[in-house]
Coordinates of C-alpha atoms in Angstrom, one line a residue:
X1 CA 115.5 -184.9 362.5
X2 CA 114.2 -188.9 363.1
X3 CA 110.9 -188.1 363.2
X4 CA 111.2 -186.2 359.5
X5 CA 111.6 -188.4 356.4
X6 CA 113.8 -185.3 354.3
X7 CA 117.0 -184.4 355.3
X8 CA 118.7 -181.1 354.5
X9 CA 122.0 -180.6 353.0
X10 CA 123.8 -179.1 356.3
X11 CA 122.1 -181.9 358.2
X12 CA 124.0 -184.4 356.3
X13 CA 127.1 -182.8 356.8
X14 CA 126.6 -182.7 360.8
X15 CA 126.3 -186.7 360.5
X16 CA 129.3 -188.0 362.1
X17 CA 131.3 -190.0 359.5
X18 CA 130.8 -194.2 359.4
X19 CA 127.1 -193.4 360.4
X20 CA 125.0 -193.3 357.4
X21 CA 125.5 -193.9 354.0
X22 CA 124.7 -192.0 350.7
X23 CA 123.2 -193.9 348.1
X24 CA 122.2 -192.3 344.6
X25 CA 119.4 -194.2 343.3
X26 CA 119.5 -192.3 339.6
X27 CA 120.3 -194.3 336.3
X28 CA 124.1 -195.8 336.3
X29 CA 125.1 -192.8 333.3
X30 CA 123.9 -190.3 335.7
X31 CA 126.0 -191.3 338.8
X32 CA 129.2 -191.7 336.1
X33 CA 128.5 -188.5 334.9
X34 CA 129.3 -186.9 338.3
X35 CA 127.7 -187.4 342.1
X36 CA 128.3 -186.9 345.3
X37 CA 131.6 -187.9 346.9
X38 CA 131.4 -191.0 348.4
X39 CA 127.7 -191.9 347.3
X40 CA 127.2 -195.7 346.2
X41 CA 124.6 -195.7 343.3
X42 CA 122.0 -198.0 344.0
X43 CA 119.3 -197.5 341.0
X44 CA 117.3 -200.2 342.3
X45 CA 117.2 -200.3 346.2
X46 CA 113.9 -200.5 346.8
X47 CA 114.0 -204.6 345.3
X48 CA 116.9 -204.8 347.0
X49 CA 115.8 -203.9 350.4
X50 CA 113.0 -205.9 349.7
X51 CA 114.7 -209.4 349.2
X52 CA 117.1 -208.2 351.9
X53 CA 113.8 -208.4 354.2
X54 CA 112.9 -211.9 352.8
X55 CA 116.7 -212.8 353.6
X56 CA 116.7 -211.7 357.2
X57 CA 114.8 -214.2 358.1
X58 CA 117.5 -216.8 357.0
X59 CA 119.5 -214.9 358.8
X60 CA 121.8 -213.7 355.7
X61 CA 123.9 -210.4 355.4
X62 CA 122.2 -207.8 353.4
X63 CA 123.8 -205.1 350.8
X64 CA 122.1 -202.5 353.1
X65 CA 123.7 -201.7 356.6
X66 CA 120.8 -201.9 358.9
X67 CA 122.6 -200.1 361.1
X68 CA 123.1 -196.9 359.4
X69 CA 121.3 -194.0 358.7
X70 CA 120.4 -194.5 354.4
X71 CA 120.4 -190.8 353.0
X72 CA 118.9 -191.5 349.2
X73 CA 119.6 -188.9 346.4
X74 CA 118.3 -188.5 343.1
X75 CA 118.6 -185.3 341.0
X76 CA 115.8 -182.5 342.6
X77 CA 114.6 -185.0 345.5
X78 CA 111.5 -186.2 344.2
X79 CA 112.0 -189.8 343.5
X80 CA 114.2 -190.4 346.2
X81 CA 111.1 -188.9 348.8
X82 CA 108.8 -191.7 348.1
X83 CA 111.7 -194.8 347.4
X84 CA 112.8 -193.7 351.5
X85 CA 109.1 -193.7 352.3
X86 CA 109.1 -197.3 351.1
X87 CA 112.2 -197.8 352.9
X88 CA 111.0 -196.9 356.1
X89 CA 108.3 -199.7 356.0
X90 CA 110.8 -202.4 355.4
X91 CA 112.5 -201.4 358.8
X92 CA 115.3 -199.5 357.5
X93 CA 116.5 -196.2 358.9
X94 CA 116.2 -194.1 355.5
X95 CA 115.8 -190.6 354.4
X96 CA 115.8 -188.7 351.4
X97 CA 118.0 -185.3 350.8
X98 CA 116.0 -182.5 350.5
X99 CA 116.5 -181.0 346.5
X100 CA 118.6 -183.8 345.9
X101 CA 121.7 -183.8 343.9
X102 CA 120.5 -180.4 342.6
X103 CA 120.3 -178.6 346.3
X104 CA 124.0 -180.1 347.6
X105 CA 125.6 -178.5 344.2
X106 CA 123.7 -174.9 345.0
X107 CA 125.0 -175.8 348.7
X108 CA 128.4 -175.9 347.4
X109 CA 128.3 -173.0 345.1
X110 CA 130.3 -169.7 345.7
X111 CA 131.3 -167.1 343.3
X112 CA 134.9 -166.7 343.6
X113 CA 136.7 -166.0 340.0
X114 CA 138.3 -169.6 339.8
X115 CA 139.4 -168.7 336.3
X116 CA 143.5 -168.3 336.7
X117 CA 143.0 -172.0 339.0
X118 CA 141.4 -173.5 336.4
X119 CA 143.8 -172.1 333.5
X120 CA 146.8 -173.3 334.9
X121 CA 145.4 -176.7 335.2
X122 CA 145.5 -177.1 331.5
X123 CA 148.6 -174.8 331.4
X124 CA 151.1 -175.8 333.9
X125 CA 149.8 -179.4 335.0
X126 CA 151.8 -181.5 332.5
X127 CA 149.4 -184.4 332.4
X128 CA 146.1 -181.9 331.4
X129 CA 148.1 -180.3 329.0
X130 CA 149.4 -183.6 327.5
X131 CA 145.6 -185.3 327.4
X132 CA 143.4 -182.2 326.9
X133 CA 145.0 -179.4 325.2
X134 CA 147.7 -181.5 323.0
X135 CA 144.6 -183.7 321.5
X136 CA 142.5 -180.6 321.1
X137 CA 145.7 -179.0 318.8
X138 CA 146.1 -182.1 317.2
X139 CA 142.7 -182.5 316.3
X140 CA 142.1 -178.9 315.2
X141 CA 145.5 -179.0 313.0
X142 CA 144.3 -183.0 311.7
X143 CA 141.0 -182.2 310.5
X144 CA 141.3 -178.7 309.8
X145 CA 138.7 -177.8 312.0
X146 CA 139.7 -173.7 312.4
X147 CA 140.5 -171.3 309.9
X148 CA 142.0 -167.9 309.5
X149 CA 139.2 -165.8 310.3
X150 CA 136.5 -168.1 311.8
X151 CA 134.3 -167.3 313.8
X152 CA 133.3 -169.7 316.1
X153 CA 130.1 -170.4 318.3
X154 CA 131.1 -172.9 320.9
X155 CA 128.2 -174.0 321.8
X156 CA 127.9 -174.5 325.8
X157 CA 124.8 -177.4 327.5
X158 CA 125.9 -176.6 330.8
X159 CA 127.5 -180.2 330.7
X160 CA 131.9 -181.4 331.4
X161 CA 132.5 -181.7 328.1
X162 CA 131.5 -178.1 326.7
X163 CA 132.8 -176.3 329.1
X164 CA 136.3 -178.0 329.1
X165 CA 135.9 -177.1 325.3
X166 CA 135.3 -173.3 326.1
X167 CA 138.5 -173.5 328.2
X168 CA 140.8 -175.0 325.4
X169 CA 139.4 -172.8 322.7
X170 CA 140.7 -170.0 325.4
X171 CA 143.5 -171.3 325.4
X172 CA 143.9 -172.3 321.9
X173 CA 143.2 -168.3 321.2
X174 CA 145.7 -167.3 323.2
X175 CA 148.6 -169.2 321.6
X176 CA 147.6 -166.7 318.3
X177 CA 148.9 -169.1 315.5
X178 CA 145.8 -168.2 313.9
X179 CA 143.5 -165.5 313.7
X180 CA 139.9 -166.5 314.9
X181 CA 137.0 -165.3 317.3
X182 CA 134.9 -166.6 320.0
X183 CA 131.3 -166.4 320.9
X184 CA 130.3 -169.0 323.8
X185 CA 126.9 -169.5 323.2
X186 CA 124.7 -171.0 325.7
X187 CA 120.6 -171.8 324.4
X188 CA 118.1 -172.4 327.3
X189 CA 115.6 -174.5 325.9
X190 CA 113.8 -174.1 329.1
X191 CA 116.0 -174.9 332.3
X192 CA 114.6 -175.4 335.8
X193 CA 116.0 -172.7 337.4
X194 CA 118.6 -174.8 339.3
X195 CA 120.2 -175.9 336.0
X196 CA 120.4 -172.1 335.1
X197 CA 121.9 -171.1 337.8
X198 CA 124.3 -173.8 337.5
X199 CA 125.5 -172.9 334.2
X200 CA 125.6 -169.3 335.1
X201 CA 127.8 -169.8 338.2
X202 CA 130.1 -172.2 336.6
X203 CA 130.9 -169.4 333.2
X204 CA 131.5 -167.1 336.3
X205 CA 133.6 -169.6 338.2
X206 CA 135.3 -170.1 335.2
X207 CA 135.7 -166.9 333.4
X208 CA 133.8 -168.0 330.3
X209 CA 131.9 -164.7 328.9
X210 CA 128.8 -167.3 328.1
X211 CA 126.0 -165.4 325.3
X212 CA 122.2 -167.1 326.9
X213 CA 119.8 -167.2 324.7
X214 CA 116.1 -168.8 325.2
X215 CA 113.7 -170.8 323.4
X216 CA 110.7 -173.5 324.6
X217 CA 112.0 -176.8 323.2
X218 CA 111.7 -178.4 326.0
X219 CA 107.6 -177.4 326.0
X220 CA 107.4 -178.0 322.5
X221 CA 109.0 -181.5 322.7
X222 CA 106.9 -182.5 326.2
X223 CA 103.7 -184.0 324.8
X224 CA 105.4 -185.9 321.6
X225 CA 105.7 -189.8 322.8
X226 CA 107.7 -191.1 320.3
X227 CA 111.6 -190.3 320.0
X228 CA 111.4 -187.2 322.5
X229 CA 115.1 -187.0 322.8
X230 CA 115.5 -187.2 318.9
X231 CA 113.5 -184.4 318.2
X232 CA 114.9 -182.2 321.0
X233 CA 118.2 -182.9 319.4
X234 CA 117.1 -181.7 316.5
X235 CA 115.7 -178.6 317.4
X236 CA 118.3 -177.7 319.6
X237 CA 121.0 -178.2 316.4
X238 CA 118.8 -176.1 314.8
X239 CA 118.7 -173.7 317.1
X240 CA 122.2 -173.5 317.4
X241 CA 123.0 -172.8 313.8
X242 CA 120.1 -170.0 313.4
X243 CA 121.9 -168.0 316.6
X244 CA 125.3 -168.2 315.8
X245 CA 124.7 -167.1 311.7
X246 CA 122.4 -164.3 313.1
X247 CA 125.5 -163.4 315.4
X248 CA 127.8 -163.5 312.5
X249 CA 129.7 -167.0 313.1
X250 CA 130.4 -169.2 310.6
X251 CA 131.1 -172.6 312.5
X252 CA 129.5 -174.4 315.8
X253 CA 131.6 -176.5 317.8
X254 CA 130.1 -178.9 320.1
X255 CA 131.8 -181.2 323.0
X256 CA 131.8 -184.8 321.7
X257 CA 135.0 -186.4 322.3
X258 CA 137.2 -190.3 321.5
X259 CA 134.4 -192.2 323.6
X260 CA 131.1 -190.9 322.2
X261 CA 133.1 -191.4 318.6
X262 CA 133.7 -195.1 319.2
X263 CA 130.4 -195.9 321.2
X264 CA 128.4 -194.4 318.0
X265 CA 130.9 -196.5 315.5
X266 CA 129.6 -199.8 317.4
X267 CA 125.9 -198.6 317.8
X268 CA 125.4 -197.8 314.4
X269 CA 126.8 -201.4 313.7
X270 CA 124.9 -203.2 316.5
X271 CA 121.3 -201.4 316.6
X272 CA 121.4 -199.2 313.1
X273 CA 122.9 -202.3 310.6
X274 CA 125.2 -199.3 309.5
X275 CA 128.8 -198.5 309.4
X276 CA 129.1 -194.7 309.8
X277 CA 130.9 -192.6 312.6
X278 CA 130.4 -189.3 314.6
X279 CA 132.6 -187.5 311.9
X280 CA 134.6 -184.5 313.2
X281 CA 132.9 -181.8 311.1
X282 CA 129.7 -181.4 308.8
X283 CA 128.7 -178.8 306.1
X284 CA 125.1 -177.7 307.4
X285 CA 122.3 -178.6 305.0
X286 CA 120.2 -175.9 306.0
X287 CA 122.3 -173.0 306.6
X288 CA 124.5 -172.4 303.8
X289 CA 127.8 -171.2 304.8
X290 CA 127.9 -173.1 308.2
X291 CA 130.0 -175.6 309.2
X292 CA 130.0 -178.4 312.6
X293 CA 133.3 -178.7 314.3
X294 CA 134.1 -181.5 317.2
X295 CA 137.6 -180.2 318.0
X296 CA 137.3 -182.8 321.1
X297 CA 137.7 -185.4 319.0
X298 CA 140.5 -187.0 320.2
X299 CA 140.1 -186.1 324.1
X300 CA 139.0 -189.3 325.9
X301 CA 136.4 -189.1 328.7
X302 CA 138.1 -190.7 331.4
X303 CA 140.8 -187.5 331.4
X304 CA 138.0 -184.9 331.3
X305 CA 136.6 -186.5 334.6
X306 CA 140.1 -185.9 335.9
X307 CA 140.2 -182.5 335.1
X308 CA 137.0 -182.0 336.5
X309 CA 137.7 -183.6 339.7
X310 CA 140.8 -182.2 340.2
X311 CA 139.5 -178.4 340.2
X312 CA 136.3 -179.6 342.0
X313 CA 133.8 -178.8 339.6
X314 CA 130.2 -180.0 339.1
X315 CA 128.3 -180.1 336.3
X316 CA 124.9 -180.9 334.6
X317 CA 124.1 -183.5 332.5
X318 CA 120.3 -183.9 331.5
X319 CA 118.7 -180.5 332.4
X320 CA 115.1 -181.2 331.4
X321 CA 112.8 -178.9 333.5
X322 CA 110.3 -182.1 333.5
X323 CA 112.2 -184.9 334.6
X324 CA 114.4 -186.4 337.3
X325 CA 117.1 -187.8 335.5
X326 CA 118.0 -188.0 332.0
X327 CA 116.5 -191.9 331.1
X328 CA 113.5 -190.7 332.4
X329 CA 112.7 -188.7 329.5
X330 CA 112.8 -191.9 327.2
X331 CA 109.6 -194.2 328.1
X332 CA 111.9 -197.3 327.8
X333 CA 115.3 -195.6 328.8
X334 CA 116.6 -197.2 325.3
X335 CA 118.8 -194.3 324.6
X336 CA 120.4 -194.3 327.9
X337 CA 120.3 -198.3 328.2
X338 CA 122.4 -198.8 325.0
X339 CA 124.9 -196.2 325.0
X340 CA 125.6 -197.9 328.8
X341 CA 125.4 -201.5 327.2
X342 CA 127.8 -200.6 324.7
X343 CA 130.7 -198.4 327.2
X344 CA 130.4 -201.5 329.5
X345 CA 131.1 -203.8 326.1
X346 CA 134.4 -201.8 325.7
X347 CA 135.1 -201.9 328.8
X348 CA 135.0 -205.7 329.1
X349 CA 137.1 -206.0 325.4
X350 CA 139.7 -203.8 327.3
X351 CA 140.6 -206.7 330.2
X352 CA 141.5 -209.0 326.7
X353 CA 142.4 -206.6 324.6
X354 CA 143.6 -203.1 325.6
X355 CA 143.8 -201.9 322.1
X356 CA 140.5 -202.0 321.2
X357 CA 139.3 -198.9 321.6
X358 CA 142.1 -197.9 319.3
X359 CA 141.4 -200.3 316.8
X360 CA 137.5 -199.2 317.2
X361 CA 138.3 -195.8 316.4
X362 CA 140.6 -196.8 313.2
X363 CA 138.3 -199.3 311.8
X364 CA 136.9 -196.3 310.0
X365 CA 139.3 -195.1 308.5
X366 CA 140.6 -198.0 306.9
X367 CA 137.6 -199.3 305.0
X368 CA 138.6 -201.3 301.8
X369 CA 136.0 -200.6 299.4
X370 CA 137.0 -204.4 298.1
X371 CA 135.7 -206.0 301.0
X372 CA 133.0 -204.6 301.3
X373 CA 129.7 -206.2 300.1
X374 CA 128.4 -203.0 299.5
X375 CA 128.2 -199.2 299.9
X376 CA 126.6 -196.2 299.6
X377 CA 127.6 -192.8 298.5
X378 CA 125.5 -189.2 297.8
X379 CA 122.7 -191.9 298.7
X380 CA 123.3 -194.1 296.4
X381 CA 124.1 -198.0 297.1
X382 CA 126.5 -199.6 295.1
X383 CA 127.1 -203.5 295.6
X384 CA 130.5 -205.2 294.4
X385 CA 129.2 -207.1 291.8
X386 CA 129.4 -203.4 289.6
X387 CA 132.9 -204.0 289.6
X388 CA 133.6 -207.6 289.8

């Protein structure tokens, strides 16, 4: 195993503990969005290592132990293969896991029905049930977001969020107040097979009775430079709505919850010069007859990491067949870089003010049209001089 540069998965767990250390060198929303336990995310080690060098000769303490054994990560082991290479020639002891954070999830993966587990975790653990499935009732009573006799696609990416959301519409249904049906729908728009898998297992580790469907988005999208992200969006929306009406549903729901709700508030604001919010449904205006739910709305983030961590699941987030990690697929990692600059804004408001995400959330809904220097409405922009 020295002489080899890739380490396998049951290699790394034969390393005595205090001997090496795991560092995940993908983009800082990846490694929040779930990792490896006790991996320190290190996105740009190699300029690190490299001024570490420089240091050593001033005889200064470095970030990187130099004497441990540095396992990198990244998500399917191909950037982290060349960044240990690199590694190596500085002087440090450095390898890269074999299939990356991809391969130690498979690793990991049994199919034991998990499904009564995971129920009572929303069921019987107070705290769950108080964060999670109270906030998903409230919201689905406060907006009105299920009807007598809906029929609802919840639409599954493989990702925390949508499957928590299959598991409180389960358990929504089986309360009974009202009369609805369930389809979980799950669109491949061309997985890697890893990702697939993933989504599969989990649905089975779960008991969630997934529908897969396939298209090629993800070829289709590949070669366009501009806005890639945007346009897989898009099409996957569209997608989405097309299935579910030819299966007979008349709403979507997708996984949003309280944090993606206030980060959008504040980038529209900051980056779009626009008031507007993620709002917790839409009429379609392509499909007649079908309706957008985001009965998450009210479920903050923090809580459904919890919930994840406490039943030990893992999860996807970007599951492009063509890239490593999800910033990768934007040329300048905008999308990624400002929905990170913004949660890191909150978070600092927080320390001073530990309403504001509160008062963030409100703002829209308490808009005086009177203070306002102008507005606009079925797209057109009224200023307040009309009614001065």
């Amino acid at each position: 195993m020295d002489n080899a540069i890739e380490m396998e998965t049951w290699q790394l767990a034969d390393l005595p503990e205090g001997t090496y250390e795991l560092i995940d060198i993908r983009d800082q929303s990846s490694f929040e969005y779930s990792t490896m336990p006790g991996a320190v995310n290190i996105p740009d080690i190699l300029q690190r290592a490299a001024a570490q060098a420089l240091d050593k000769e001033k005889g200064e303490a470095g970030l990187l132990p130099a004497d441990k054994k540095l396992v990198l990560f990244c998500m399917h082991g191909t950037e982290s293969l060349p960044v240990a290479a690199a590694l190596r020639k500085l002087g440090f002891d450095a390898y890269s896991l074999k299939g990356g954070f991809s391969a130690w999830i498979l690793a990991d993966m049994d199919d034991t029905d998990r499904s009564e587990e995971i129920d009572d975790s929303i069921r019987k653990n107070k705290h769950f049930h108080r964060c999670l499935f109270s906030k998903f009732a409230k919201a689905c009573k406060t907006y009105e977001l299920v009807q007598p006799g809906d029929r609802i696609a919840v639409c599954i990416s493989g990702g925390k969020d949508s499957m928590l959301m299959a598991k409180l519409f389960q358990e929504l249904k089986r309360h009974n107040k009202v009369p609805f049906e369930l389809t979980f729908l799950v669109m491949d728009p061309g997985y890697n097979e890893v990702n697939r898998m993933l989504i599969e297992h989990n649905a089975r580790t779960m008991g969630v009775p997934i529908k897969i469907f396939e298209t090629r988005i993800f070829d289709a999208v590949y070669k366009i430079d501009k806005n890639p992200c945007y346009m897989c969006a898009r099409m996957r929306r569209g997608h989405l709505y097309a299935k579910a009406k030819e299966l007979g549903c008349n709403k979507i729901a997708l996984g949003h919850h309280y944090d993606d709700v206030i980060e959008t508030i504040l980038m529209s604001m900051l980056y779009g010069s626009q008031i507007q919010t993620m709002m917790p449904k839409l009429h379609s205006d392509h499909f007649e007859g079908m309706e957008l739910i985001r009965p998450m709305y009210l479920i903050r983030e923090d809580n459904i990491k919890e919930w994840r961590d406490y039943n030990g699941l893992h999860f996807i987030q970007c599951a492009c067949h063509f890239t490593d990690t999800c910033s990768s697929c934007r040329p300048d990692g905008s999308s990624v870089s400002k929905r990170m600059e913004i949660k890191h804004l909150i978070r600092d408001l927080k320390k001073t003010n530990p309403y504001v995400e509160g008062n963030i959330f409100k703002s829209v809904e308490n808009v005086n049209l009177r203070t306002v220097m102008a507005y606009k409405k079925d797209g057109v922009k009224h200023y307040f001089l009309e009614n001065y």
